[in-house]
């Protein structure tokens, strides 16, 4: 047991998930009215489609499996992914704490229509329409794909890279086709992911460039 705990002591990073859930649950209970409605004109042209519940729910496994993969295979990549994920999630919580936001365009869903509609109805009951900006679904999906794309081991598996990219895009689209988020929520998440990428991976990017230059000159 001591050897196991010593080998996987980096598991402490996952403790942030507990803090996030407590903080987010508090916001879900307290931000119920008097919030800024996130909406842009493009939202009105995007139709509701219950089938997008499939990639939306796959998000949970997509992120969790990727984190666990790096947890057991590469401590460095695990730390970088966790820092990338958690830094954006903290910023999102801070934004929602001081800038109460939400949406108001969820449609009425008939749970008896099909299994996907039933799942959407459960989602709507379990998750409020508040605390949506920036979208954590979009942000974490981008972070996860970036980690997979940067991994030297996973980079060699083209099918995995393509599949990850397709799933990331599907999850991002699902947030707006399920009317869970406004387009602006996804845009905000994308900008945050872009900015924090250089904060988390900037030094390694520079190191890789130097190695490439040295290799070219040698």
Short mmCIF file of C-alpha atoms in Angstrom, two decimals:
data_model
loop_
_atom_site.label_atom_id
_atom_site.label_comp_id
_atom_site.label_asym_id
_atom_site.label_seq_id
_atom_site.Cartn_x
_atom_site.Cartn_y
_atom_site.Cartn_z
CA UNK A 1 0.00 0.00 0.00
CA UNK A 2 2.85 2.39 0.87
CA UNK A 3 4.49 1.71 -2.49
CA UNK A 4 1.20 2.31 -4.28
CA UNK A 5 0.61 5.61 -2.49
CA UNK A 6 4.18 6.69 -3.14
CA UNK A 7 3.95 5.81 -6.82
CA UNK A 8 0.63 7.58 -7.32
CA UNK A 9 0.97 10.44 -4.87
CA UNK A 10 0.14 12.81 -7.71
CA UNK A 11 -3.49 11.78 -7.19
CA UNK A 12 -3.81 14.75 -4.85
CA UNK A 13 -4.54 16.92 -7.91
CA UNK A 14 -7.89 15.21 -8.34
CA UNK A 15 -8.97 16.61 -5.00
CA UNK A 16 -9.76 19.84 -6.83
CA UNK A 17 -12.76 18.07 -8.31
CA UNK A 18 -14.37 17.99 -4.87
CA UNK A 19 -13.77 21.72 -4.38
CA UNK A 20 -15.21 22.44 -7.83
CA UNK A 21 -18.36 20.40 -7.21
CA UNK A 22 -19.01 22.09 -3.84
CA UNK A 23 -18.48 25.58 -5.29
CA UNK A 24 -20.53 24.86 -8.42
CA UNK A 25 -23.35 23.30 -6.38
CA UNK A 26 -23.46 26.43 -4.25
CA UNK A 27 -23.81 28.60 -7.35
CA UNK A 28 -26.52 26.33 -8.74
CA UNK A 29 -28.54 26.76 -5.54
CA UNK A 30 -28.03 30.50 -5.14
CA UNK A 31 -28.04 31.85 -8.71
CA UNK A 32 -31.69 31.32 -9.59
CA UNK A 33 -32.90 34.73 -10.76
CA UNK A 34 -31.62 38.20 -11.54
CA UNK A 35 -28.91 36.94 -13.83
CA UNK A 36 -27.62 38.25 -17.15
CA UNK A 37 -29.12 36.28 -20.06
CA UNK A 38 -26.39 35.07 -22.41
CA UNK A 39 -27.76 35.38 -25.93
CA UNK A 40 -26.64 36.36 -29.42
CA UNK A 41 -28.67 36.47 -32.62
CA UNK A 42 -27.01 33.30 -33.95
CA UNK A 43 -28.61 31.31 -31.12
CA UNK A 44 -32.03 31.85 -32.70
CA UNK A 45 -30.94 30.15 -35.93
CA UNK A 46 -29.64 26.98 -34.25
CA UNK A 47 -32.39 24.34 -34.00
CA UNK A 48 -32.84 22.10 -30.99
CA UNK A 49 -31.68 18.54 -31.66
CA UNK A 50 -32.04 15.95 -28.91
CA UNK A 51 -29.60 13.52 -30.56
CA UNK A 52 -26.71 15.73 -29.50
CA UNK A 53 -27.27 14.43 -25.97
CA UNK A 54 -25.05 11.50 -27.02
CA UNK A 55 -21.78 13.48 -27.47
CA UNK A 56 -22.82 15.77 -24.62
CA UNK A 57 -22.86 12.82 -22.20
CA UNK A 58 -19.75 11.26 -23.74
CA UNK A 59 -17.92 14.34 -22.45
CA UNK A 60 -17.79 12.83 -18.97
CA UNK A 61 -15.97 9.72 -20.16
CA UNK A 62 -13.83 11.65 -22.66
CA UNK A 63 -12.32 13.89 -20.00
CA UNK A 64 -12.15 11.28 -17.22
CA UNK A 65 -10.54 8.54 -19.32
CA UNK A 66 -7.93 10.95 -20.70
CA UNK A 67 -7.00 12.21 -17.23
CA UNK A 68 -6.71 8.64 -15.95
CA UNK A 69 -4.62 7.61 -18.95
CA UNK A 70 -2.03 10.28 -18.24
CA UNK A 71 -2.29 9.60 -14.50
CA UNK A 72 -0.99 6.07 -15.07
CA UNK A 73 1.34 6.70 -18.02
CA UNK A 74 2.92 10.16 -17.72
CA UNK A 75 3.02 12.20 -14.55
CA UNK A 76 4.26 15.30 -16.41
CA UNK A 77 1.46 15.22 -18.99
CA UNK A 78 -1.04 14.46 -16.22
CA UNK A 79 0.04 17.52 -14.24
CA UNK A 80 -0.07 19.76 -17.30
CA UNK A 81 -3.56 18.56 -18.27
CA UNK A 82 -4.86 18.96 -14.71
CA UNK A 83 -3.42 22.47 -14.44
CA UNK A 84 -4.91 23.32 -17.84
CA UNK A 85 -8.33 21.96 -16.88
CA UNK A 86 -8.47 23.28 -13.32
CA UNK A 87 -7.17 26.78 -14.03
CA UNK A 88 -10.00 27.37 -16.52
CA UNK A 89 -12.56 25.79 -14.22
CA UNK A 90 -11.49 28.11 -11.39
CA UNK A 91 -11.76 31.13 -13.68
CA UNK A 92 -15.23 29.97 -14.74
CA UNK A 93 -16.36 29.66 -11.11
CA UNK A 94 -15.00 33.12 -10.31
CA UNK A 95 -16.77 34.60 -13.33
CA UNK A 96 -20.08 32.97 -12.37
CA UNK A 97 -19.69 34.06 -8.75
CA UNK A 98 -19.37 37.74 -9.59
CA UNK A 99 -21.18 37.81 -12.94
CA UNK A 100 -24.41 35.86 -12.55
CA UNK A 101 -25.38 34.51 -15.94
CA UNK A 102 -27.68 32.01 -17.60
CA UNK A 103 -29.91 31.28 -20.58
CA UNK A 104 -33.66 31.43 -21.18
CA UNK A 105 -34.22 29.52 -24.41
CA UNK A 106 -34.60 25.90 -23.36
CA UNK A 107 -37.46 24.31 -25.33
CA UNK A 108 -40.20 22.10 -23.95
CA UNK A 109 -39.05 18.51 -24.40
CA UNK A 110 -41.36 15.52 -24.66
CA UNK A 111 -39.58 12.73 -22.72
CA UNK A 112 -41.77 10.11 -24.41
CA UNK A 113 -40.64 11.01 -27.92
CA UNK A 114 -37.48 8.87 -27.85
CA UNK A 115 -34.63 7.85 -25.56
CA UNK A 116 -32.60 10.94 -26.42
CA UNK A 117 -35.47 13.27 -25.53
CA UNK A 118 -35.87 11.38 -22.27
CA UNK A 119 -32.20 11.89 -21.46
CA UNK A 120 -32.45 15.60 -22.29
CA UNK A 121 -35.41 15.95 -19.93
CA UNK A 122 -33.32 14.38 -17.17
CA UNK A 123 -30.44 16.73 -17.99
CA UNK A 124 -32.72 19.76 -17.80
CA UNK A 125 -34.01 18.67 -14.40
CA UNK A 126 -30.55 17.95 -13.02
CA UNK A 127 -28.72 20.97 -14.44
CA UNK A 128 -30.09 24.50 -14.17
CA UNK A 129 -29.86 27.02 -16.99
CA UNK A 130 -27.55 29.27 -14.95
CA UNK A 131 -23.75 29.50 -14.59
CA UNK A 132 -23.15 28.89 -18.28
CA UNK A 133 -20.40 31.38 -19.18
CA UNK A 134 -17.82 30.32 -20.11
CA UNK A 135 -18.87 26.80 -21.07
CA UNK A 136 -16.95 24.18 -19.10
CA UNK A 137 -18.12 21.48 -21.52
CA UNK A 138 -16.45 23.34 -24.38
CA UNK A 139 -13.38 24.37 -22.40
CA UNK A 140 -12.62 20.91 -21.00
CA UNK A 141 -13.20 19.28 -24.38
CA UNK A 142 -10.61 21.57 -25.98
CA UNK A 143 -8.14 20.95 -23.14
CA UNK A 144 -8.59 17.20 -23.42
CA UNK A 145 -8.02 17.16 -27.18
CA UNK A 146 -4.96 19.40 -26.80
CA UNK A 147 -3.46 16.95 -24.29
CA UNK A 148 -4.14 14.01 -26.61
CA UNK A 149 -2.74 15.91 -29.59
CA UNK A 150 0.46 16.83 -27.73
CA UNK A 151 1.16 13.37 -26.32
CA UNK A 152 4.13 11.73 -28.04
CA UNK A 153 2.67 8.25 -27.46
CA UNK A 154 -0.83 9.14 -28.68
CA UNK A 155 0.37 11.30 -31.54
CA UNK A 156 1.34 8.18 -33.48
CA UNK A 157 -2.25 6.87 -33.48
CA UNK A 158 -3.88 8.85 -36.28
CA UNK A 159 -7.29 7.22 -35.77
CA UNK A 160 -7.26 8.33 -32.13
CA UNK A 161 -6.32 11.89 -33.06
CA UNK A 162 -9.12 12.07 -35.62
CA UNK A 163 -11.62 10.50 -33.25
CA UNK A 164 -10.67 12.88 -30.44
CA UNK A 165 -11.02 15.90 -32.72
CA UNK A 166 -14.41 14.72 -33.99
CA UNK A 167 -15.66 14.11 -30.45
CA UNK A 168 -14.40 17.50 -29.28
CA UNK A 169 -16.25 19.26 -32.11
CA UNK A 170 -19.40 17.19 -31.48
CA UNK A 171 -19.39 18.09 -27.78
CA UNK A 172 -18.94 21.78 -28.56
CA UNK A 173 -21.84 21.66 -31.03
CA UNK A 174 -23.97 19.72 -28.55
CA UNK A 175 -23.89 22.60 -26.06
CA UNK A 176 -25.76 24.86 -28.48
CA UNK A 177 -27.96 22.27 -30.23
CA UNK A 178 -29.24 21.11 -26.83
CA UNK A 179 -29.85 24.76 -25.89
CA UNK A 180 -27.65 24.34 -22.84
CA UNK A 181 -25.45 27.25 -23.85
CA UNK A 182 -25.38 30.33 -26.00
CA UNK A 183 -22.81 30.56 -28.78
CA UNK A 184 -21.09 33.27 -26.73
CA UNK A 185 -20.49 30.75 -23.93
CA UNK A 186 -18.55 28.53 -26.32
CA UNK A 187 -16.63 31.47 -27.78
CA UNK A 188 -15.65 32.59 -24.29
CA UNK A 189 -14.46 29.06 -23.47
CA UNK A 190 -12.43 28.93 -26.68
CA UNK A 191 -10.72 32.24 -25.94
CA UNK A 192 -9.94 31.09 -22.40
CA UNK A 193 -8.51 27.79 -23.68
CA UNK A 194 -6.33 29.66 -26.18
CA UNK A 195 -5.00 32.07 -23.57
CA UNK A 196 -4.34 29.45 -20.90
CA UNK A 197 -2.68 27.12 -23.41
CA UNK A 198 0.34 29.40 -23.58
CA UNK A 199 0.37 29.80 -19.82
CA UNK A 200 0.47 26.02 -19.33
CA UNK A 201 2.36 24.78 -22.38
CA UNK A 202 4.27 27.89 -23.42
CA UNK A 203 7.59 26.88 -21.86
CA UNK A 204 7.47 23.40 -23.39
CA UNK A 205 6.58 24.87 -26.78
CA UNK A 206 9.69 27.08 -26.60
CA UNK A 207 11.82 24.12 -25.53
CA UNK A 208 10.58 22.02 -28.44
CA UNK A 209 11.35 24.83 -30.87
CA UNK A 210 14.91 25.11 -29.52
CA UNK A 211 15.39 21.36 -29.86
CA UNK A 212 14.14 21.50 -33.46
CA UNK A 213 16.55 24.34 -34.27
CA UNK A 214 19.50 22.50 -32.71
CA UNK A 215 18.59 19.34 -34.60
CA UNK A 216 18.41 21.27 -37.88
CA UNK A 217 21.80 22.90 -37.28
CA UNK A 218 23.55 19.69 -36.22
#
